[in-house]
Short mmCIF file of C-alpha atoms (C1' of nucleotides) in Angstrom, two decimals:
data_model
loop_
_atom_site.label_atom_id
_atom_site.label_comp_id
_atom_site.label_asym_id
_atom_site.label_seq_id
_atom_site.Cartn_x
_atom_site.Cartn_y
_atom_site.Cartn_z
CA MET A 1 -97.68 -20.19 -57.94
CA GLN A 2 -95.47 -17.16 -57.95
CA VAL A 3 -92.62 -16.90 -60.39
CA LYS A 4 -89.87 -14.74 -59.06
CA ARG A 5 -88.65 -11.99 -61.28
CA GLU A 6 -84.90 -11.80 -61.21
CA ILE A 7 -83.30 -9.01 -59.23
CA PRO A 8 -82.51 -6.03 -61.46
CA LEU A 9 -78.90 -5.14 -62.08
CA TYR A 10 -79.05 -1.77 -60.36
CA GLU A 11 -80.19 -3.50 -57.19
CA GLN A 12 -77.40 -6.05 -57.37
CA ILE A 13 -74.88 -3.29 -57.98
CA TYR A 14 -76.29 -1.31 -55.06
CA ILE A 15 -75.87 -4.27 -52.73
CA LYS A 16 -72.42 -5.05 -54.05
CA LEU A 17 -71.18 -1.48 -53.62
CA ARG A 18 -72.79 -1.21 -50.20
CA ASP A 19 -71.04 -4.33 -49.01
CA SER A 20 -67.77 -3.29 -50.54
CA ILE A 21 -67.94 -0.01 -48.68
CA LEU A 22 -68.85 -1.64 -45.38
CA HIS A 23 -66.12 -4.24 -45.76
CA GLU A 24 -63.65 -1.57 -46.67
CA GLU A 25 -62.87 -2.96 -50.08
CA ILE A 26 -63.73 0.54 -51.12
CA LYS A 27 -62.23 2.98 -48.64
CA PRO A 28 -63.80 6.15 -47.24
CA GLY A 29 -62.87 9.19 -49.27
CA GLU A 30 -62.30 7.08 -52.33
CA ARG A 31 -63.82 8.43 -55.49
CA LEU A 32 -66.39 6.41 -57.36
CA VAL A 33 -66.56 6.73 -61.12
CA ASP A 34 -69.60 5.24 -62.75
CA SER A 35 -67.88 4.38 -66.02
CA ARG A 36 -65.01 2.69 -64.25
CA ILE A 37 -67.30 0.59 -62.06
CA ALA A 38 -69.47 -0.22 -65.05
CA GLY A 39 -66.36 -1.45 -66.81
CA GLN A 40 -65.24 -3.54 -63.88
CA LEU A 41 -68.63 -5.16 -63.47
CA LYS A 42 -69.12 -5.43 -67.23
CA VAL A 43 -72.41 -3.56 -67.23
CA SER A 44 -73.53 -0.24 -68.61
CA ARG A 45 -73.39 3.01 -66.67
CA GLY A 46 -77.15 3.34 -66.25
CA PRO A 47 -77.70 0.81 -63.48
CA VAL A 48 -74.48 1.92 -61.77
CA ARG A 49 -75.79 5.46 -61.62
CA GLU A 50 -79.09 4.25 -60.20
CA ALA A 51 -77.18 2.39 -57.51
CA PHE A 52 -75.27 5.59 -56.77
CA ARG A 53 -78.50 7.46 -56.13
CA LYS A 54 -79.58 4.86 -53.58
CA LEU A 55 -76.26 4.95 -51.78
CA GLU A 56 -76.34 8.72 -51.86
CA GLN A 57 -79.76 8.85 -50.25
CA GLU A 58 -78.60 6.33 -47.67
CA GLY A 59 -75.65 8.54 -46.79
CA LEU A 60 -72.90 6.06 -47.65
CA ILE A 61 -71.61 8.20 -50.49
CA THR A 62 -71.53 11.94 -50.99
CA ASN A 63 -72.18 13.83 -54.17
CA SER A 64 -70.58 17.24 -54.24
CA GLU A 65 -70.62 19.01 -57.58
CA GLY A 66 -70.93 15.71 -59.36
CA ILE A 67 -67.96 14.18 -57.63
CA ILE A 68 -69.00 10.97 -55.96
CA GLU A 69 -66.99 9.86 -52.94
CA VAL A 70 -67.39 7.36 -50.16
CA TYR A 71 -68.64 9.07 -47.03
CA VAL A 72 -65.94 10.04 -44.54
CA PRO A 73 -67.55 10.55 -41.16
CA SER A 74 -66.11 13.15 -38.82
CA LEU A 75 -66.03 12.77 -35.05
CA GLN A 76 -68.97 15.17 -34.92
CA ASP A 77 -70.93 12.90 -37.26
CA VAL A 78 -70.29 9.87 -35.12
CA LEU A 79 -71.28 11.67 -31.95
CA GLU A 80 -74.48 12.75 -33.66
CA LEU A 81 -75.10 9.17 -34.67
CA TYR A 82 -74.63 8.07 -31.08
CA GLN A 83 -77.12 10.67 -29.91
CA VAL A 84 -79.61 9.38 -32.43
CA ARG A 85 -78.93 5.86 -31.23
CA VAL A 86 -79.71 6.93 -27.69
CA GLY A 87 -83.17 7.98 -28.76
CA LEU A 88 -83.89 5.04 -31.00
CA GLU A 89 -82.55 2.31 -28.77
CA ALA A 90 -84.30 3.72 -25.73
CA VAL A 91 -87.58 3.47 -27.61
CA SER A 92 -86.61 0.01 -28.82
CA VAL A 93 -86.10 -1.38 -25.38
CA TYR A 94 -89.20 0.42 -24.12
CA TRP A 95 -91.35 -1.56 -26.54
CA ALA A 96 -89.26 -4.69 -26.39
CA THR A 97 -90.09 -4.78 -22.70
CA HIS A 98 -93.74 -5.12 -23.67
CA TYR A 99 -93.26 -7.80 -26.26
CA MET A 100 -90.33 -10.02 -25.22
CA THR A 101 -91.18 -13.49 -24.05
CA LYS A 102 -89.47 -15.13 -21.12
CA GLU A 103 -87.65 -17.46 -23.52
CA GLN A 104 -86.27 -14.59 -25.53
CA LEU A 105 -85.14 -12.89 -22.36
CA ASP A 106 -83.44 -16.04 -21.11
CA GLU A 107 -81.67 -16.32 -24.42
CA LEU A 108 -80.22 -12.84 -23.93
CA TYR A 109 -79.16 -13.64 -20.38
CA LYS A 110 -77.41 -16.71 -21.71
CA SER A 111 -75.70 -14.67 -24.39
CA LEU A 112 -74.58 -12.27 -21.68
CA LEU A 113 -72.81 -15.10 -19.85
CA GLU A 114 -71.02 -15.98 -23.05
CA THR A 115 -69.99 -12.37 -23.40
CA GLU A 116 -68.48 -12.46 -19.92
CA LYS A 117 -66.47 -15.50 -20.92
CA ALA A 118 -65.30 -13.82 -24.09
CA VAL A 119 -64.26 -10.74 -22.13
CA LYS A 120 -62.23 -12.86 -19.74
CA LEU A 121 -60.54 -14.58 -22.65
CA LYS A 122 -59.96 -11.20 -24.29
CA ASN A 123 -61.58 -12.54 -27.44
CA LEU A 124 -62.40 -9.13 -28.85
CA PRO A 125 -64.11 -10.17 -32.09
CA GLU A 126 -66.43 -12.41 -30.11
CA VAL A 127 -67.19 -9.64 -27.64
CA ILE A 128 -68.07 -7.29 -30.48
CA LYS A 129 -70.22 -9.91 -32.12
CA LEU A 130 -72.14 -10.61 -28.94
CA ASN A 131 -72.49 -6.93 -28.13
CA THR A 132 -73.98 -6.32 -31.57
CA TYR A 133 -76.28 -9.27 -31.06
CA PHE A 134 -77.52 -7.81 -27.79
CA HIS A 135 -78.46 -4.49 -29.32
CA GLU A 136 -79.86 -5.87 -32.55
CA SER A 137 -82.01 -8.37 -30.69
CA ILE A 138 -83.63 -5.70 -28.61
CA VAL A 139 -84.28 -3.56 -31.66
CA SER A 140 -85.90 -6.47 -33.42
CA TYR A 141 -88.06 -7.32 -30.39
CA SER A 142 -89.47 -3.80 -30.48
CA LYS A 143 -91.61 -5.04 -33.38
CA ASN A 144 -91.11 -1.69 -35.05
CA LYS A 145 -90.02 -2.13 -38.64
CA ARG A 146 -89.05 1.46 -39.19
CA LEU A 147 -86.93 1.50 -36.09
CA GLN A 148 -85.15 -1.55 -37.42
CA LEU A 149 -84.60 0.12 -40.77
CA LEU A 150 -83.21 3.31 -39.27
CA MET A 151 -80.98 1.38 -36.89
CA SER A 152 -79.52 -0.74 -39.66
CA ASN A 153 -78.59 2.39 -41.60
CA ILE A 154 -77.02 3.99 -38.58
CA ARG A 155 -75.16 0.85 -37.70
CA SER A 156 -73.62 0.79 -41.16
CA LEU A 157 -72.29 4.28 -40.72
CA VAL A 158 -70.93 3.73 -37.22
CA PHE A 159 -69.45 0.44 -38.31
CA LEU A 160 -67.79 2.16 -41.24
CA TYR A 161 -66.28 4.77 -39.00
CA ARG A 162 -64.93 2.40 -36.40
CA ASN A 163 -63.22 0.24 -38.95
CA THR A 164 -61.90 3.24 -40.76
CA ILE A 165 -60.11 5.26 -38.18
CA PHE A 166 -58.90 2.52 -35.93
CA ASN A 167 -59.55 -1.15 -35.86
CA GLN A 168 -61.50 -1.27 -32.68
CA TYR A 169 -61.65 0.75 -29.57
CA ASN A 170 -61.07 -1.32 -26.54
CA ARG A 171 -64.01 -1.05 -24.29
CA ASP A 172 -63.62 -2.17 -20.74
CA HIS A 173 -65.84 -4.74 -19.21
CA TYR A 174 -68.08 -2.18 -17.46
CA PHE A 175 -70.69 -2.56 -20.16
CA LEU A 176 -71.50 -6.05 -18.94
CA SER A 177 -73.20 -4.80 -15.82
CA GLU A 178 -75.03 -2.20 -17.86
CA HIS A 179 -76.36 -4.87 -20.17
CA ARG A 180 -77.42 -6.90 -17.19
CA GLY A 181 -79.18 -3.90 -15.71
CA ILE A 182 -81.16 -3.46 -18.90
CA LEU A 183 -82.17 -7.11 -19.00
CA ASP A 184 -83.20 -6.94 -15.34
CA ALA A 185 -85.47 -3.99 -16.08
CA ILE A 186 -87.05 -5.91 -18.95
CA LYS A 187 -87.53 -8.89 -16.66
CA GLU A 188 -89.34 -6.72 -14.14
CA ARG A 189 -91.39 -5.34 -17.04
CA GLU A 190 -90.44 -1.77 -16.36
CA PRO A 191 -90.18 -0.16 -19.80
CA SER A 192 -89.22 3.30 -18.62
CA LEU A 193 -86.46 2.01 -16.39
CA ALA A 194 -85.14 -0.18 -19.20
CA ALA A 195 -85.17 2.81 -21.53
CA LYS A 196 -83.39 4.97 -18.99
CA ARG A 197 -80.66 2.37 -18.49
CA MET A 198 -80.26 1.96 -22.23
CA GLU A 199 -79.83 5.72 -22.58
CA LEU A 200 -77.12 5.81 -19.97
CA HIS A 201 -75.45 2.78 -21.49
CA ILE A 202 -75.18 4.35 -24.92
CA TYR A 203 -74.12 7.70 -23.54
CA ASN A 204 -71.33 5.92 -21.67
CA ASP A 205 -70.39 4.14 -24.84
CA MET A 206 -70.33 7.43 -26.69
CA ASN A 207 -68.10 9.09 -24.13
CA HIS A 208 -65.67 6.20 -24.14
CA PHE A 209 -65.58 6.32 -27.88
CA LYS A 210 -64.87 10.03 -27.77
CA GLU A 211 -62.07 9.67 -25.23
CA TYR A 212 -60.51 6.87 -27.18
CA PHE A 213 -60.75 8.88 -30.36
CA LEU A 214 -59.09 11.94 -28.89
CA MET A 215 -56.36 9.84 -27.32
CA HIS A 216 -55.77 8.22 -30.67
CA LYS A 217 -55.57 11.59 -32.40
CA GLU A 218 -53.06 12.80 -29.83
CA LYS A 219 -50.81 9.86 -30.47
CA GLU A 220 -51.08 10.44 -34.18
CA ALA A 221 -50.08 14.07 -33.71
CA GLU A 222 -47.06 13.00 -31.66
CA LEU A 223 -45.98 10.64 -34.37
CA GLN A 224 -46.30 13.42 -36.89
CA ASN A 225 -44.12 15.61 -34.73
CA ILE A 226 -41.41 13.01 -34.41
CA LYS A 227 -41.51 12.48 -38.11
CA LYS A 228 -41.09 16.19 -38.74
CA HIS A 229 -38.10 16.49 -36.44
CA THR A 230 -36.30 13.56 -37.99
CA GLU A 231 -36.71 14.84 -41.52
CA MET B 1 -65.15 32.76 -55.80
CA GLN B 2 -67.15 29.64 -56.34
CA VAL B 3 -69.03 29.08 -59.54
CA LYS B 4 -72.09 27.02 -58.93
CA ARG B 5 -72.69 24.11 -61.20
CA GLU B 6 -76.31 23.90 -62.20
CA ILE B 7 -78.47 21.36 -60.45
CA PRO B 8 -78.66 18.10 -62.42
CA LEU B 9 -81.95 17.07 -63.93
CA TYR B 10 -82.37 13.95 -61.81
CA GLU B 11 -82.12 16.09 -58.72
CA GLN B 12 -84.72 18.53 -59.98
CA ILE B 13 -87.00 15.67 -60.92
CA TYR B 14 -86.49 14.09 -57.50
CA ILE B 15 -87.48 17.33 -55.77
CA LYS B 16 -90.42 17.86 -58.09
CA LEU B 17 -91.80 14.37 -57.56
CA ARG B 18 -91.19 14.58 -53.84
CA ASP B 19 -93.15 17.81 -53.57
CA SER B 20 -95.88 16.51 -55.81
CA ILE B 21 -96.30 13.51 -53.57
CA LEU B 22 -96.31 15.58 -50.39
CA HIS B 23 -98.77 18.05 -51.85
CA GLU B 24 -100.95 15.22 -53.03
CA GLU B 25 -100.76 16.14 -56.69
CA ILE B 26 -99.69 12.54 -56.96
CA LYS B 27 -101.83 10.41 -54.68
CA PRO B 28 -100.77 7.50 -52.49
CA GLY B 29 -101.15 4.20 -54.26
CA GLU B 30 -100.84 5.88 -57.64
CA ARG B 31 -98.54 4.14 -60.03
CA LEU B 32 -95.53 5.97 -61.40
CA VAL B 33 -94.33 5.16 -64.88
CA ASP B 34 -90.93 6.48 -65.77
CA SER B 35 -91.64 6.86 -69.48
CA ARG B 36 -94.88 8.75 -68.83
CA ILE B 37 -93.22 11.15 -66.39
CA ALA B 38 -90.31 11.58 -68.74
CA GLY B 39 -92.77 12.51 -71.46
CA GLN B 40 -94.61 14.97 -69.26
CA LEU B 41 -91.42 16.68 -68.15
CA LYS B 42 -89.93 16.43 -71.63
CA VAL B 43 -86.80 14.65 -70.47
CA SER B 44 -85.42 11.19 -71.05
CA ARG B 45 -86.12 8.25 -68.79
CA GLY B 46 -82.63 8.06 -67.34
CA PRO B 47 -82.83 10.94 -64.87
CA VAL B 48 -86.40 10.00 -63.96
CA ARG B 49 -85.25 6.54 -63.00
CA GLU B 50 -82.44 8.00 -60.90
CA ALA B 51 -84.99 10.15 -59.10
CA PHE B 52 -87.08 7.03 -58.52
CA ARG B 53 -84.18 5.33 -56.78
CA LYS B 54 -83.79 8.25 -54.42
CA LEU B 55 -87.49 8.33 -53.58
CA GLU B 56 -87.46 4.59 -53.15
CA GLN B 57 -84.61 4.75 -50.66
CA GLU B 58 -86.38 7.55 -48.85
CA GLY B 59 -89.52 5.46 -48.52
CA LEU B 60 -91.88 7.72 -50.41
CA ILE B 61 -92.40 5.19 -53.17
CA THR B 62 -92.41 1.42 -53.17
CA ASN B 63 -90.93 -0.87 -55.77
CA SER B 64 -92.51 -4.28 -55.91
CA GLU B 65 -91.52 -6.42 -58.84
CA GLY B 66 -90.66 -3.34 -60.85
CA ILE B 67 -94.00 -1.69 -60.25
CA ILE B 68 -93.43 1.71 -58.72
CA GLU B 69 -96.20 3.15 -56.56
CA VAL B 70 -96.54 5.99 -54.13
CA TYR B 71 -96.21 4.74 -50.59
CA VAL B 72 -99.51 4.07 -48.81
CA PRO B 73 -98.87 4.06 -45.08
CA SER B 74 -100.93 1.81 -42.86
CA LEU B 75 -102.04 2.72 -39.35
CA GLN B 76 -99.29 0.44 -38.08
CA ASP B 77 -96.73 2.38 -40.09
CA VAL B 78 -97.86 5.67 -38.67
CA LEU B 79 -97.82 4.39 -35.11
CA GLU B 80 -94.30 3.14 -35.70
CA LEU B 81 -93.35 6.55 -37.01
CA TYR B 82 -94.76 8.13 -33.88
CA GLN B 83 -92.74 5.78 -31.72
CA VAL B 84 -89.63 6.74 -33.62
CA ARG B 85 -90.53 10.38 -33.18
CA VAL B 86 -90.76 9.86 -29.43
CA GLY B 87 -87.17 8.73 -29.35
CA LEU B 88 -85.79 11.32 -31.73
CA GLU B 89 -87.64 14.33 -30.37
CA ALA B 90 -86.81 13.42 -26.80
CA VAL B 91 -83.15 13.44 -27.73
CA SER B 92 -83.67 16.68 -29.65
CA VAL B 93 -85.07 18.55 -26.70
CA TYR B 94 -82.46 17.01 -24.42
CA TRP B 95 -79.70 18.65 -26.42
CA ALA B 96 -81.68 21.75 -27.32
CA THR B 97 -81.88 22.39 -23.58
CA HIS B 98 -78.10 22.64 -23.58
CA TYR B 99 -77.81 24.92 -26.55
CA MET B 100 -80.87 27.19 -26.70
CA THR B 101 -80.29 30.83 -25.85
CA LYS B 102 -82.70 32.86 -23.76
CA GLU B 103 -83.76 34.76 -26.88
CA GLN B 104 -84.61 31.58 -28.75
CA LEU B 105 -86.58 30.35 -25.79
CA ASP B 106 -88.48 33.62 -25.51
CA GLU B 107 -89.30 33.37 -29.19
CA LEU B 108 -90.90 29.98 -28.60
CA TYR B 109 -92.86 31.27 -25.62
CA LYS B 110 -94.11 34.07 -27.82
CA SER B 111 -95.08 31.62 -30.53
CA LEU B 112 -96.94 29.63 -27.89
CA LEU B 113 -99.08 32.64 -27.05
CA GLU B 114 -99.93 33.01 -30.71
CA THR B 115 -100.89 29.36 -30.80
CA GLU B 116 -103.29 29.93 -27.91
CA LYS B 117 -104.90 32.75 -29.85
CA ALA B 118 -105.21 30.61 -32.94
CA VAL B 119 -106.79 27.82 -30.91
CA LYS B 120 -109.36 30.23 -29.49
CA LEU B 121 -110.17 31.48 -32.98
CA LYS B 122 -110.34 27.89 -34.19
CA ASN B 123 -107.89 28.80 -36.93
CA LEU B 124 -106.80 25.23 -37.55
CA PRO B 125 -104.25 25.80 -40.33
CA GLU B 126 -102.51 28.38 -38.16
CA VAL B 127 -102.49 26.00 -35.19
CA ILE B 128 -100.93 23.29 -37.30
CA LYS B 129 -98.36 25.69 -38.67
CA LEU B 130 -97.36 26.88 -35.22
CA ASN B 131 -97.31 23.37 -33.83
CA THR B 132 -94.96 22.28 -36.60
CA TYR B 133 -92.83 25.32 -35.93
CA PHE B 134 -92.55 24.38 -32.27
CA HIS B 135 -91.31 20.90 -32.98
CA GLU B 136 -89.04 21.82 -35.86
CA SER B 137 -87.43 24.61 -33.88
CA ILE B 138 -86.49 22.31 -31.07
CA VAL B 139 -85.08 19.75 -33.49
CA SER B 140 -82.98 22.42 -35.17
CA TYR B 141 -81.70 23.74 -31.82
CA SER B 142 -80.39 20.27 -31.02
CA LYS B 143 -77.52 21.10 -33.38
CA ASN B 144 -77.60 17.55 -34.61
CA LYS B 145 -77.68 17.43 -38.39
CA ARG B 146 -78.54 13.79 -38.65
CA LEU B 147 -81.42 14.17 -36.27
CA GLN B 148 -82.72 16.95 -38.46
CA LEU B 149 -82.38 14.81 -41.55
CA LEU B 150 -84.19 11.84 -40.04
CA MET B 151 -86.94 14.03 -38.65
CA SER B 152 -87.56 15.71 -41.99
CA ASN B 153 -87.98 12.32 -43.64
CA ILE B 154 -90.34 11.13 -40.96
CA ARG B 155 -92.31 14.31 -41.06
CA SER B 156 -92.86 13.85 -44.78
CA LEU B 157 -94.31 10.43 -44.22
CA VAL B 158 -96.58 11.42 -41.35
CA PHE B 159 -97.66 14.48 -43.26
CA LEU B 160 -98.48 12.33 -46.24
CA TYR B 161 -100.58 10.03 -44.16
CA ARG B 162 -102.54 12.72 -42.39
CA ASN B 163 -103.46 14.45 -45.59
CA THR B 164 -104.30 11.20 -47.22
CA ILE B 165 -106.73 9.52 -44.92
CA PHE B 166 -108.46 12.59 -43.59
CA ASN B 167 -107.79 16.24 -43.87
CA GLN B 168 -106.78 16.87 -40.33
CA TYR B 169 -107.51 15.32 -37.06
CA ASN B 170 -108.84 17.81 -34.63
CA ARG B 171 -106.64 17.90 -31.61
CA ASP B 172 -107.94 19.53 -28.52
CA HIS B 173 -106.17 22.35 -26.85
CA TYR B 174 -104.58 20.12 -24.20
CA PHE B 175 -101.31 20.15 -26.10
CA LEU B 176 -100.78 23.81 -25.21
CA SER B 177 -100.00 23.06 -21.59
CA GLU B 178 -97.75 20.22 -22.67
CA HIS B 179 -95.79 22.55 -24.90
CA ARG B 180 -95.53 25.02 -22.07
CA GLY B 181 -94.29 22.32 -19.74
CA ILE B 182 -91.54 21.45 -22.19
CA LEU B 183 -90.45 25.06 -22.54
CA ASP B 184 -90.45 25.45 -18.76
CA ALA B 185 -88.15 22.48 -18.41
CA ILE B 186 -85.81 23.99 -20.99
CA LYS B 187 -85.89 27.28 -19.12
CA GLU B 188 -84.89 25.52 -15.91
CA ARG B 189 -82.16 23.78 -17.92
CA GLU B 190 -83.32 20.33 -17.02
CA PRO B 191 -82.67 18.24 -20.13
CA SER B 192 -83.98 14.96 -18.75
CA LEU B 193 -87.21 16.52 -17.58
CA ALA B 194 -87.69 18.24 -20.93
CA ALA B 195 -87.08 14.94 -22.70
CA LYS B 196 -89.54 13.14 -20.43
CA ARG B 197 -92.24 15.72 -21.10
CA MET B 198 -91.61 15.58 -24.81
CA GLU B 199 -92.01 11.80 -24.72
CA LEU B 200 -95.32 12.04 -22.96
CA HIS B 201 -96.47 14.76 -25.31
CA ILE B 202 -95.83 12.71 -28.42
CA TYR B 203 -97.27 9.56 -26.90
CA ASN B 204 -100.43 11.56 -26.14
CA ASP B 205 -100.45 12.82 -29.68
CA MET B 206 -100.07 9.30 -30.97
CA ASN B 207 -102.94 7.99 -28.90
CA HIS B 208 -105.23 10.77 -30.00
CA PHE B 209 -104.32 10.12 -33.57
CA LYS B 210 -105.09 6.44 -33.10
CA GLU B 211 -108.45 7.10 -31.50
CA TYR B 212 -109.38 9.55 -34.19
CA PHE B 213 -108.34 7.12 -36.86
CA LEU B 214 -110.38 4.25 -35.48
CA MET B 215 -113.42 6.52 -35.04
CA HIS B 216 -113.01 7.60 -38.63
CA LYS B 217 -112.78 4.03 -39.85
CA GLU B 218 -115.92 3.12 -37.94
CA LYS B 219 -117.88 5.89 -39.58
CA GLU B 220 -116.60 4.79 -42.94
CA ALA B 221 -117.73 1.23 -42.28
CA GLU B 222 -121.20 2.49 -41.32
CA LEU B 223 -121.45 4.43 -44.53
CA GLN B 224 -120.46 1.33 -46.45
CA ASN B 225 -123.20 -0.61 -44.70
CA ILE B 226 -125.86 1.95 -45.52
CA LYS B 227 -124.71 1.95 -49.10
CA LYS B 228 -124.99 -1.82 -49.28
CA HIS B 229 -128.51 -1.86 -47.89
CA THR B 230 -129.77 0.77 -50.28
CA GLU B 231 -128.36 -0.94 -53.33
"C1'" DC C 1 -36.35 24.96 -63.95
"C1'" DT C 2 -40.87 27.41 -63.72
"C1'" DC C 3 -44.84 29.28 -65.37
"C1'" DG C 4 -48.41 29.29 -68.56
"C1'" DT C 5 -50.75 27.38 -72.57
"C1'" DT C 6 -52.42 23.68 -75.37
"C1'" DT C 7 -54.50 19.41 -75.91
"C1'" DA C 8 -55.94 14.86 -74.97
"C1'" DA C 9 -58.31 11.85 -71.79
"C1'" DC C 10 -61.71 11.42 -68.50
"C1'" DT C 11 -66.06 12.22 -66.29
"C1'" DT C 12 -70.62 13.51 -65.80
"C1'" DG C 13 -75.22 14.15 -67.48
"C1'" DC C 14 -78.62 13.20 -70.56
"C1'" DA C 15 -80.81 11.21 -74.78
"C1'" DT C 16 -81.63 7.54 -77.78
"C1'" DT C 17 -82.12 2.82 -78.90
"C1'" DC C 18 -82.99 -2.06 -78.17
"C1'" DA C 19 -84.57 -6.44 -75.89
"C1'" DT C 20 -87.83 -8.70 -72.86
"C1'" DT C 21 -91.58 -8.99 -70.28
"C1'" DT C 22 -96.20 -7.63 -68.97
"C1'" DT C 23 -100.66 -5.96 -69.87
"C1'" DA C 24 -104.59 -5.31 -72.32
"C1'" DA C 25 -107.26 -5.24 -76.18
"C1'" DA C 26 -109.00 -7.46 -80.29
"C1'" DC C 27 -110.38 -11.38 -82.31
"C1'" DC C 28 -112.22 -15.85 -83.28
"C1'" DC C 29 -114.42 -20.12 -82.44
"C1'" DT C 30 -117.77 -22.73 -80.25
"C1'" DA D 1 -122.34 -14.55 -75.02
"C1'" DG D 2 -118.40 -16.96 -72.95
"C1'" DG D 3 -113.87 -18.63 -73.09
"C1'" DG D 4 -109.60 -18.90 -74.96
"C1'" DT D 5 -106.05 -17.43 -78.31
"C1'" DT D 6 -103.65 -13.93 -80.91
"C1'" DT D 7 -101.58 -9.69 -81.26
"C1'" DA D 8 -100.56 -5.01 -80.42
"C1'" DA D 9 -99.23 -1.55 -76.96
"C1'" DA D 10 -96.85 -0.35 -72.99
"C1'" DA D 11 -93.44 -0.66 -69.45
"C1'" DT D 12 -89.17 -2.05 -67.45
"C1'" DG D 13 -84.27 -2.94 -67.72
"C1'" DA D 14 -80.12 -2.12 -69.78
"C1'" DA D 15 -76.67 -0.66 -73.49
"C1'" DT D 16 -74.91 2.76 -76.39
"C1'" DG D 17 -74.09 7.37 -78.12
"C1'" DC D 18 -73.15 12.17 -77.63
"C1'" DA D 19 -72.27 16.86 -75.73
"C1'" DA D 20 -70.30 19.79 -72.24
"C1'" DG D 21 -67.29 20.36 -68.65
"C1'" DT D 22 -63.22 19.11 -65.88
"C1'" DT D 23 -58.70 17.32 -64.99
"C1'" DA D 24 -54.29 16.40 -65.91
"C1'" DA D 25 -50.51 15.65 -68.72
"C1'" DA D 26 -47.55 17.33 -72.41
"C1'" DC D 27 -45.36 20.89 -74.30
"C1'" DG D 28 -42.92 25.08 -75.06
"C1'" DA D 29 -41.36 29.84 -74.06
"C1'" DG D 30 -39.02 32.63 -70.97
#
DNA sequence: CTCGTTTAACTTGCATTCATTTTAAACCCT
DNA sequence: AGGGTTTAAAATGAATGCAAGTTAAACGAG
C-alpha cells in the first residue's frame, strides 16, 4: 500500500497563483509581493517565493530587478506563440494520424457537428470550448508527453492574452471547413497532408487574430482622440 | 545611466546547478539534497530550494515525493524531444528564410565547407560544434524569441541524454547534403521547401539516433550475458 | 505652491531555527 | 546469525528574524 504524502505548500501556492492569473483574479501587469501574498494565505514567505520561481520559469510572471509582475504579453509575443503553435500542432496531428482509432476520429467528427450547431446559434462560449477540445484532443492523441506539456504552457499564455486585451475575438465560421479538412486527412491516414492543413489553419487563425487586434487598437486610439478633444 | 543590481544568489545557484548537470559534474539519477548543496556552496537552504524549483519547472530535475533527482531521460523521452524539434525547427527555418540576409546565408555556406573538412579529418568534436552552430543559427534568425527559448531548453535535455548514455553517436556524413539542401532552399527563398527539408533532416537524425541506441543496448546486454556466465 | 530633504514603511534576499518525517544504523533478543 | 525494535542522523517543509535597498510619504525651506 502506498501512503500519499500531502502536497507541499509551495506547490499548492503555485497552483493557486497560476489559476488566479489565468482566471484574471490577478491581472497582467499587477505586481506580486511575496510578503503580502504570504499574509493573505496565512503562510510564510518561503513557499511563496518558491512558487514564484516556478511561475517565473513558466513565463507567467516576470522578474525584473527583483520586481515581480504578472506577464503582459505584447502582440509580438502572441504572434510568436502562434508560430510556435504552428510547428507543434502540425507535429501533433502528424503523429495523431498514426495513432488515432476510428472511434476517436468519429468522436471528433461528432464534436464538429456540435460546433456547427453552436456557430449557428452564435453560442460563442460553446464554440470556444469545442474549438479548444478539437485542438487539445489532437495534441493528446499524438502520444507525445512533452508536446502536451509545451502546448499546455503555450495555451495558458495565449489564453491569458485573449482574455486580457479583449474578451474574445469573433472568428467567422470559416474554421469549420478547415477542421473538417484536417479530420478528413486523418481519416485517409495522410499525416503530411493533415500537418499541412493544420499549419494553414493556425496561420489563418493567427492572421485573423492580428487583424482583429489592430482593428481593436485603432478603435481604442479613436476613443482616446475623442476624449482628448472633449477635455 | 542604469545601475545594475547584483544577481541574486538563487539565480547564481540555479545557473551553477544547471551547468553542473549539463556538464555531467552532477550525473543523471543523482540525488540532490538542498542542505548538502547549501553546505558546499556556503549558503543557506532557502536560495538553493528556489533554484530547485526553477530546475524542476525546466525539467532538468524531478521531484517525486520530495526526493529531488537529476532527470534521467528514457529513449521514449528523447524520441519525443526529436519530434518536438521537428516542429520547432521547421518553423524556425520557415521564418529564417524570410529574414536571413545574403551575408548571413553565405556565412552558413562557409561554415558548411568547414564542416566537410572536419568530417574528412574525422574531427568529431568540431563536427558536432559546427552542426550545433548550423541549427542554432537558423533558430536565432527566425527572430522568434520564444522559439529560441524552447529550443535552448530542449537542446539541454537532448545534450544531457547523449552525453549520458554514450559519448557520441557517430553520424555519417549524409547530413552534409541535407544541410546544403536546406541552405539552397533558403537561398531560393522558398520557406515551405526549407521547412520540409528541415523536417526530413531531423527525422533522419532521429532514426539514426534510435538505431544507434538500440545497437548500443544490444551490445550492453551481450556484455551482461558474458558477465553472468563467467561468474 | 514647488522643490528638495528627511524619514518611515515596505520589499527583497538571505540566514537561522524548528517541527515532522524518513532513513539508516545500532542494538538486543531469541 | 536472523529478525525485529530502538534510536540517532538526516532531510524536507515551513516559520521567523535580520540586513540592505527601494519607495513613497511627510515635512520644511525658499
